[in-house]
Coordinates of C-alpha atoms in Angstrom, one line a residue:
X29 CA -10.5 -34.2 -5.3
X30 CA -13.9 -34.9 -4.2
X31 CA -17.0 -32.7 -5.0
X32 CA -17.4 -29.7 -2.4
X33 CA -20.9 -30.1 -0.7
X34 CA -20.8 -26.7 0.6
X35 CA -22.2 -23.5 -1.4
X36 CA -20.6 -22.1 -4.7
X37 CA -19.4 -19.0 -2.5
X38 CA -17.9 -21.1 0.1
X39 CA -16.4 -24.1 -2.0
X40 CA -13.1 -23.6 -1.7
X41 CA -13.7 -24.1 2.3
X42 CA -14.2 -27.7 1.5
X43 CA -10.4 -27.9 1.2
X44 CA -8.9 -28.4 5.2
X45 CA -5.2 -27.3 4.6
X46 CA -7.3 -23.8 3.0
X47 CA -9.5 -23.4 6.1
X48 CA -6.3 -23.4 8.0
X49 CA -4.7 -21.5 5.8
X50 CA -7.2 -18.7 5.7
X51 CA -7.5 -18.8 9.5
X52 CA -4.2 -17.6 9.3
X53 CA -4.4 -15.3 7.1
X54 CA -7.0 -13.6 8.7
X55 CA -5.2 -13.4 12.1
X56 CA -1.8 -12.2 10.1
X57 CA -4.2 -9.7 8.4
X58 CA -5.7 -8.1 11.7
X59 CA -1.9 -7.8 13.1
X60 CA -0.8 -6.0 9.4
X61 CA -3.7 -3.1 10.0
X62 CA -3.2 -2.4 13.5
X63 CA 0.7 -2.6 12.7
X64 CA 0.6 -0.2 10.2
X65 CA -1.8 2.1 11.0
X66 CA 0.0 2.5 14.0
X67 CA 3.2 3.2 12.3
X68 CA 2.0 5.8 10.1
X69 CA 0.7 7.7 13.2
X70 CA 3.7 7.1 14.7
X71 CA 6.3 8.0 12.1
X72 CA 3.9 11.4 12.0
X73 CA 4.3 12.1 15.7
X74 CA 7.9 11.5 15.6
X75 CA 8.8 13.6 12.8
X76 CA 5.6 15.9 12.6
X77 CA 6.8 16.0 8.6
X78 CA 4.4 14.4 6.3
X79 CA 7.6 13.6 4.1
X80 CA 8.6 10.9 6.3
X81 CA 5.4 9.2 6.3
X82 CA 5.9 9.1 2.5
X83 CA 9.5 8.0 3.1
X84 CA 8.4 5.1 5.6
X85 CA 5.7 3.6 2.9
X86 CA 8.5 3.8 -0.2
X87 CA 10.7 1.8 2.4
X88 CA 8.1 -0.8 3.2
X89 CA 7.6 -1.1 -0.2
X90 CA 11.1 -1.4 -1.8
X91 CA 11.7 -4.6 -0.5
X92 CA 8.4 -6.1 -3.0
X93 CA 9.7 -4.8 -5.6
X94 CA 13.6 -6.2 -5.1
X95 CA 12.2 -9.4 -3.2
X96 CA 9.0 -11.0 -4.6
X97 CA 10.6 -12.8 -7.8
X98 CA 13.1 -14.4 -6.0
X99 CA 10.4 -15.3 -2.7
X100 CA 8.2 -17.0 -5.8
X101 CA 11.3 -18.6 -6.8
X102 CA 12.8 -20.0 -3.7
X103 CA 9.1 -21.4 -2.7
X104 CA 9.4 -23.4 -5.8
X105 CA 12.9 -24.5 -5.3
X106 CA 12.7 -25.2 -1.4
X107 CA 8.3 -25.5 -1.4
X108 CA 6.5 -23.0 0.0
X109 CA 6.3 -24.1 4.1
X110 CA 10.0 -23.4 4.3
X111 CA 9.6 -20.0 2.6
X112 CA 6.2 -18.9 4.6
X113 CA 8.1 -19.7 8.0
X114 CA 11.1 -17.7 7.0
X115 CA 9.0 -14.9 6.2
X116 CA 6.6 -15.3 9.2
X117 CA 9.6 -15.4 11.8
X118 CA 11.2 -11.9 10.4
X119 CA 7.8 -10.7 10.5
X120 CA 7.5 -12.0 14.3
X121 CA 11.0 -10.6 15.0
X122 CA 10.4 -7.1 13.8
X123 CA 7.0 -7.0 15.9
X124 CA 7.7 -7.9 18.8
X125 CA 11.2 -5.6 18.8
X126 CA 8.9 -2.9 17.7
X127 CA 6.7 -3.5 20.6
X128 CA 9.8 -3.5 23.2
X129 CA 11.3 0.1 21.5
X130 CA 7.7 1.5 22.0
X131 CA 7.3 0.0 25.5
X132 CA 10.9 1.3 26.7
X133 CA 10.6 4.6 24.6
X134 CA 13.3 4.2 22.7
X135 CA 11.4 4.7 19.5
X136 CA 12.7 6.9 16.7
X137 CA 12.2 7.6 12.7
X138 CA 15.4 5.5 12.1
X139 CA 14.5 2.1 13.5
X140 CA 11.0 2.8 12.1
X141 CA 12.3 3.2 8.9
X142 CA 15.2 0.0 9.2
X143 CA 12.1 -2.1 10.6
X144 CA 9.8 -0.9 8.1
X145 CA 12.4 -2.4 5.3
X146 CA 12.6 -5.6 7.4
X147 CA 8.4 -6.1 7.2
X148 CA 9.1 -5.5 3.7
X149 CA 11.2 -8.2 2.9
X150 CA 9.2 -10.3 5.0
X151 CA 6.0 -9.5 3.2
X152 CA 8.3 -9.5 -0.3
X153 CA 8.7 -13.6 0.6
X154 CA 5.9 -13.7 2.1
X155 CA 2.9 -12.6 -0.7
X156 CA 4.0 -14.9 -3.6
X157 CA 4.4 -17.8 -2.0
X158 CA 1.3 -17.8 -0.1
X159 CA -0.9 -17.1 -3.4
X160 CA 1.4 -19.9 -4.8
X161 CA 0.5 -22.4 -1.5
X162 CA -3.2 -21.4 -2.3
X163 CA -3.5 -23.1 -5.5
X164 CA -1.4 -25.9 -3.8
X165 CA -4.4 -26.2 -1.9
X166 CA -7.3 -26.0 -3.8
X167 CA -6.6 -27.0 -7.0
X168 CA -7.7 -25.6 -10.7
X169 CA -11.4 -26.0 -9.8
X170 CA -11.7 -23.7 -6.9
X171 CA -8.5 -21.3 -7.5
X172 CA -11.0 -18.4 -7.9
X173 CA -13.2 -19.0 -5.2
X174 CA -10.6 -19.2 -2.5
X175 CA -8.9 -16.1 -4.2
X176 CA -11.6 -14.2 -3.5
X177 CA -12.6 -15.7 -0.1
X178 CA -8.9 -14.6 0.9
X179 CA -10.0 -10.5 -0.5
X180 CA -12.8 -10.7 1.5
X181 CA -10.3 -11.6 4.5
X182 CA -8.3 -8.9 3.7
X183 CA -11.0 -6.6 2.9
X184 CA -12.6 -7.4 6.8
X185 CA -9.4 -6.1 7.8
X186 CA -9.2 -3.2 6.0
X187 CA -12.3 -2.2 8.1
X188 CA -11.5 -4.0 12.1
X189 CA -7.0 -3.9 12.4
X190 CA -7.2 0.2 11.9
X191 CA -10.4 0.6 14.5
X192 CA -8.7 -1.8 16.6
X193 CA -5.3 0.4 16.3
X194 CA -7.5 3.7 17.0
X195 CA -8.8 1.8 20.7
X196 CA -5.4 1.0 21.6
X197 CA -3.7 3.9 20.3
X198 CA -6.3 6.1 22.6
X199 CA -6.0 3.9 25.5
X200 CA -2.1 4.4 26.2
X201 CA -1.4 0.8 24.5
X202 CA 0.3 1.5 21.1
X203 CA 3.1 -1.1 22.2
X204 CA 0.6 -3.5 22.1
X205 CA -0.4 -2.2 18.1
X206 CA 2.9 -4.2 17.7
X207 CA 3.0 -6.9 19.5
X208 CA -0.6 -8.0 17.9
X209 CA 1.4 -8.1 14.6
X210 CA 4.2 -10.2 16.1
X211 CA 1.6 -13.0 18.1
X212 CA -0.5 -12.9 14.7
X213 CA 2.7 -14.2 12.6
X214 CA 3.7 -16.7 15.7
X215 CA 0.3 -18.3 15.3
X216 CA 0.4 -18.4 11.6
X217 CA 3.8 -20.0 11.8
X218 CA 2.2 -22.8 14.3
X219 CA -1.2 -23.5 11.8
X220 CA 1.0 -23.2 8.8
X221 CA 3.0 -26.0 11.0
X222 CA -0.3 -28.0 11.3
X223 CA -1.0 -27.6 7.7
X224 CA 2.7 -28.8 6.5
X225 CA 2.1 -32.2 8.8
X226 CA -1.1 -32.8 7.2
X227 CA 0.6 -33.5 4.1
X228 CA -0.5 -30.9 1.6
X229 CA 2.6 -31.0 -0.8
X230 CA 2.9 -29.6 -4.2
X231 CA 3.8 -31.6 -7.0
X232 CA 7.7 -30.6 -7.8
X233 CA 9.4 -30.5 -11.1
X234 CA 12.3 -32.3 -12.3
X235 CA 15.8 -30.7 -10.9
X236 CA 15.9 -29.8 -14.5
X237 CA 12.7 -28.2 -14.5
X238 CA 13.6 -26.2 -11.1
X239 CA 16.8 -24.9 -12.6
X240 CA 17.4 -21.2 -13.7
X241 CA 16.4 -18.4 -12.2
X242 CA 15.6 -17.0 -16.0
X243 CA 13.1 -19.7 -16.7
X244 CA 10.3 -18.5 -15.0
X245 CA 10.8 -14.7 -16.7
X246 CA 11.2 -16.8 -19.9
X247 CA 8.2 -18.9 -20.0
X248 CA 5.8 -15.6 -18.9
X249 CA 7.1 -13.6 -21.9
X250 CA 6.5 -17.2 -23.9
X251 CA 3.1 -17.5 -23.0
X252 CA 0.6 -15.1 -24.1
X253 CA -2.0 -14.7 -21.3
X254 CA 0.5 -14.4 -19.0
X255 CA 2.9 -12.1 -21.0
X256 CA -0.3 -9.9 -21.7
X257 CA -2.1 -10.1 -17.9
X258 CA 1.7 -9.1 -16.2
X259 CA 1.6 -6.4 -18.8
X260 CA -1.2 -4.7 -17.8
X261 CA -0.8 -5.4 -14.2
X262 CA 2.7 -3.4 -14.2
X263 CA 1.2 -0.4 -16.0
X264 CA -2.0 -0.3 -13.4
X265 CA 0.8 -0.7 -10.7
X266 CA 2.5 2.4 -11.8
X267 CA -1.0 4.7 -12.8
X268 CA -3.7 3.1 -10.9
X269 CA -2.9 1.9 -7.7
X270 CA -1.3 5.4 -6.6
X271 CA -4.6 7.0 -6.7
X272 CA -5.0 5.6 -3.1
X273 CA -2.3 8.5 -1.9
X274 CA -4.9 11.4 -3.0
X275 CA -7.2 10.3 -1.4
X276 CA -7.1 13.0 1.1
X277 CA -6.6 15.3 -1.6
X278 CA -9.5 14.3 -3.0
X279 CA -11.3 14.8 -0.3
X280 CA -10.1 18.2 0.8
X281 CA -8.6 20.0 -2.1
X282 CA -11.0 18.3 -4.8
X283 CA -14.2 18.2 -3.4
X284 CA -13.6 21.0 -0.2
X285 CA -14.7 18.1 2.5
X286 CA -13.9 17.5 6.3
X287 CA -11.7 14.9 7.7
X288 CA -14.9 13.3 8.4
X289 CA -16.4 13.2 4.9
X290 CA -12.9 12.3 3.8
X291 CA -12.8 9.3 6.5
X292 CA -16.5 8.1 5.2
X293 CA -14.8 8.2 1.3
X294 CA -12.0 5.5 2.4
X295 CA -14.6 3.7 3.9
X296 CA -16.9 3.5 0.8
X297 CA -14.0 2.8 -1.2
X298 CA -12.9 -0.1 1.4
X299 CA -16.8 -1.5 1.2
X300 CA -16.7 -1.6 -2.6
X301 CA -13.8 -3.5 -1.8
X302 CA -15.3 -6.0 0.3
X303 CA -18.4 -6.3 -1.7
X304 CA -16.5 -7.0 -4.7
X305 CA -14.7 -9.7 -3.2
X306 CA -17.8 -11.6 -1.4
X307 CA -19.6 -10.9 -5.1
X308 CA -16.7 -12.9 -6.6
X309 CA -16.9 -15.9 -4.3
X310 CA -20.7 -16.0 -5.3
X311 CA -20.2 -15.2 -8.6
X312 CA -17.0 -16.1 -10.0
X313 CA -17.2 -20.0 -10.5
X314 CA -19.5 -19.0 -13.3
X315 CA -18.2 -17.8 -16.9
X316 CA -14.6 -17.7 -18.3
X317 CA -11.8 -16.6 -15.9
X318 CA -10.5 -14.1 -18.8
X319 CA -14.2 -12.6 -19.4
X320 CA -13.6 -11.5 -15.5
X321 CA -10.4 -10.4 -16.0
X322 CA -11.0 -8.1 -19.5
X323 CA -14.0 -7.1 -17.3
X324 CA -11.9 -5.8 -14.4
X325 CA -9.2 -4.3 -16.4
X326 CA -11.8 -2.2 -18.0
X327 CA -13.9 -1.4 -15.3
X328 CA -10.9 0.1 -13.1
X329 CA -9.6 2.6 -14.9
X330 CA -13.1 3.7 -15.8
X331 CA -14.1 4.0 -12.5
X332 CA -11.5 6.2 -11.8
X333 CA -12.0 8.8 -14.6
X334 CA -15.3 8.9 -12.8
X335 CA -13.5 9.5 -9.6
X336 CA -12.2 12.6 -11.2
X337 CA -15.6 14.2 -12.8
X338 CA -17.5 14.0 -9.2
X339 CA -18.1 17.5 -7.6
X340 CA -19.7 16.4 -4.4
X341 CA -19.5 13.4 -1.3
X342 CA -22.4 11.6 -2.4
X343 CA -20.8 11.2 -6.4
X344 CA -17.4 10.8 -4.9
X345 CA -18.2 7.9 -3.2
X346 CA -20.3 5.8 -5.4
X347 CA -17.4 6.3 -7.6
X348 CA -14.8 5.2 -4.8
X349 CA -16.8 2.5 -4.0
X350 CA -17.2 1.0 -7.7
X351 CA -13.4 1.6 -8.2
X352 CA -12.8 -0.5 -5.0
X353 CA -15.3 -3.1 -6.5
X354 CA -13.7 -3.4 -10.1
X355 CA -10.2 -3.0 -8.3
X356 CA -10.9 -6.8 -6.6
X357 CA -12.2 -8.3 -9.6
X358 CA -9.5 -7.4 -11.5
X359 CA -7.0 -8.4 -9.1
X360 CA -8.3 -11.7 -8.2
X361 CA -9.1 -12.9 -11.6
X362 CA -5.7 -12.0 -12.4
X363 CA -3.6 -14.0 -9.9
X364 CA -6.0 -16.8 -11.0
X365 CA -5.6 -16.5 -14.7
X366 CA -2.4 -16.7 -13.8
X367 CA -1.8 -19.6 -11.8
X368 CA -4.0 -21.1 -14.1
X369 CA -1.8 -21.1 -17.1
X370 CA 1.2 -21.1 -14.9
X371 CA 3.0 -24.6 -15.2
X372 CA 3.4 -26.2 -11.5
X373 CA 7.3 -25.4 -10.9
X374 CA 7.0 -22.2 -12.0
X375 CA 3.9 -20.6 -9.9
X376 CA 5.5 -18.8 -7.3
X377 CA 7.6 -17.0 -10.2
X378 CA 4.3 -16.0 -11.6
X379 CA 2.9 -15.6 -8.4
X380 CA 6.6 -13.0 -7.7
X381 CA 6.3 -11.3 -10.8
X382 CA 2.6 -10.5 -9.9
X383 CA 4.0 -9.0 -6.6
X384 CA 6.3 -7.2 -7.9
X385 CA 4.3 -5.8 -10.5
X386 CA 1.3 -5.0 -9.1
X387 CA 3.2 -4.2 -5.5
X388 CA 6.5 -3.2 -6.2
X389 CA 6.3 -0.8 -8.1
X390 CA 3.6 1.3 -5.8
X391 CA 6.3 4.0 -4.8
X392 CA 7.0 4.8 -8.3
X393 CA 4.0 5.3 -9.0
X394 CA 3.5 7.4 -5.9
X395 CA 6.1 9.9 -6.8
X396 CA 4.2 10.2 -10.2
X397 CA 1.2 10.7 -9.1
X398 CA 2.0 13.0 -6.2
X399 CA 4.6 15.5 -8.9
X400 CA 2.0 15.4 -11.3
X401 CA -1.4 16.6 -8.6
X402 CA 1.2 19.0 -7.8
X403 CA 1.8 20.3 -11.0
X404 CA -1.9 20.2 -12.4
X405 CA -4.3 19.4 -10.1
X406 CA -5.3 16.7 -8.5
X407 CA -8.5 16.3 -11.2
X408 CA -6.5 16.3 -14.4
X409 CA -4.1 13.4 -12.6
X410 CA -7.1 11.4 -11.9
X411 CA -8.1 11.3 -15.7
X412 CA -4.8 10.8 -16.7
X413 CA -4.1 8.2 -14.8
X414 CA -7.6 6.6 -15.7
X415 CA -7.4 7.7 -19.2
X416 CA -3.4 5.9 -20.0
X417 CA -4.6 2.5 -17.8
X418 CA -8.2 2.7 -20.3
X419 CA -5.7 3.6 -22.9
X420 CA -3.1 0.3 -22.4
X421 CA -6.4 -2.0 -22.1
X422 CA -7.9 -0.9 -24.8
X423 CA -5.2 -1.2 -27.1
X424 CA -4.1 -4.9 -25.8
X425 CA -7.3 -6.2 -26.0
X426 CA -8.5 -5.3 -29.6
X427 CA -4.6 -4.4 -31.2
X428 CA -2.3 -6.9 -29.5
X429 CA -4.1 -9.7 -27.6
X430 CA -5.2 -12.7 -30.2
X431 CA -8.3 -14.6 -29.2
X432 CA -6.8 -17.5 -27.2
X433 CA -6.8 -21.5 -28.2
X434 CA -9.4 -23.4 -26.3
X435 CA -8.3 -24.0 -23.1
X436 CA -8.1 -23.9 -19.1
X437 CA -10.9 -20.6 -18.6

């Protein structure tokens, strides 16, 4: 691959099948807010029962966690275009059917719910081969660059799909909060069509290589950056990621604010977000991969405990916004520590394991987190959480993890 001439943040841009792929991406991105901050408001008009919003996002998300090993798998047994188009199509299909049941007013908390599972497995297919097609893309050089160009995607629509949703939602057009999630897949099935015809291929393995289904859980317990980065992953999946769902809690109960305050904490925790990700396409060509990472997985849990000592909006909110920061950096140097190590037939296992990890096991976590805030207060869950993710790190990094062999950084 020939040098990029365009700046250290924006390298990975030199690469045409990425700029493509990232175009879509973006566009798939703005239908997923609008989608589902629709559906939420939806599910809670319908049922006026805040259970059933829970219920809707443990459906959406039980399909990552019994999906996303096998959707890494099959994209490197059948290559990652004929995965992303059968994801993107069930994705199309649900939207757009969505869109017609809202249009005719047929809607309901059932076919919510059986659609919700259906975007599920979509996604489930969907997430691990798409990191996977990444790398395809890019190469080892610019792996972290173009992770964290793809945050700041996602971060941009964190902020635009939901204020998008709100317009349409207010105008009379929430069919059309659906049908912007079905068009968005349709075009990302015709660039990902464009990208597949310019002949970006991956490399593939021997039949021997692509064989069991075991292999690719094998060789991350074999190798030790991987072994110990999944690790850590799965237990922030289950303690750290739920914090997201007491949020309004947070707001409200902890800190006795508004449901403006408490929309201006999101926010700041969605900018730290977005920052984090534009600081690591600046930034994160520069170091070792695992510095970032070790950096990250500290810094998260951290900023969390943090999270929990705050007594007013203005501490509450640096906080928020510095656990969204650390939150990106951890994530992105891990998917590329990962793919780094990863051998070439078996990154979209890595790539499902990450899902499912990281992803999959969200409602789990959920439940914990909401039982235990119940229980003892939604300050002592925060440091609890925050203290056993600190707790995990800690003792990995200094008890169990080895300093590794030179190598790939």
């Amino acid at each position: 691959m020939r040098k990029s001439s365009l700046p250290k943040a924006l390298a990975a841009l030199s690469r045409p099948g990425f700029r493509w792929l990232l175009l879509a991406q973006a566009l798939a991105l703005q239908g997923s807010w609008i989608q589902s901050t629709a559906q939420r408001w939806l599910v809670l008009e319908l049922s006026n029962s805040p259970f059933f919003v829970g219920l809707f996002g443990a459906v959406a998300a039980l399909p990552i966690l019994l999906f996303s090993f096998m959707g890494g798998y099959l994209s490197d047994r059948l290559g990652r275009f004929s995965v992303l188009f059968f994801a993107h199509f069930l994705i199309f299909c649900q939207g757009m059917f969505l869109g017609v049941m809202v249009q005719t007013s047929r809607i309901n908390v059932p076919i919510l719910l059986i659609t919700a599972f259906f975007l599920g497995t979509g996604m489930a297919f969907e997430v691990p081969t798409r990191q996977s097609l990444i790398f395809d893309l890019v190469g080892r050089e610019y792996i972290t660059n173009a992770l964290a160009l793809h945050s700041t995607a996602f971060n941009l629509a964190r902020f635009i799909g939901p204020a998008i949703a709100g317009i349409l939602m207010s105008a009379g057009l929430l069919c059309l909060c659906f049908y912007s999630k079905g068009l968005s897949s349709l075009v990302a099935i015709i660039i990902l069509s464009i990208i597949s015809r310019q002949g970006h291929s991956r490399k593939r393995g021997t039949s021997a290589e692509r064989g069991r289904l075991k292999d690719g859980v094998q060789f991350a317990f074999q190798n030790r950056v991987i072994r110990h980065v999944l690790f850590l992953i799965l237990i922030f999946g289950v303690t750290l990621l739920p914090y997201s769902i007491l949020m309004p809690s947070i707001g409200r109960d902890l800190l006795g604010l508004g449901a403006r305050e408490y929309g201006l904490l999101c926010a700041a925790n969605g900018l730290g977000a977005l920052i984090g990700a534009i600081f690591v396409a600046m930034f994160g060509h520069r170091g070792k991969r695992d510095t970032w990472w070790w950096t990250g997985a500290v810094l998260f849990p951290v900023t969390l405990i943090f999270v929990g000592l705050t007594r007013g909006f203005c501490q509450a909110s640096a906080a928020l916004f510095f656990s969204g920061f650390s939150m990106v950096i951890c994530a992105t140097s891990a998917i590329s520590l990962l793919q780094i190590h990863s051998k070439d037939h078996l990154r979209g296992q890595m790539m499902g394991l990450f899902t499912t990890s990281f992803m999959g096991l969200f409602p789990l976590g959920s439940l914990l987190v909401g039982a235990m805030a119940a229980k003892f207060g939604v300050r002592d869950t925060l440091f609890a959480q925050g203290g056993t993710a600190l707790t995990a790190v800690l003792i990995t990094l200094f008890l169990v993890f080895r300093p590794l062999q030179k190598g790939p950084s």
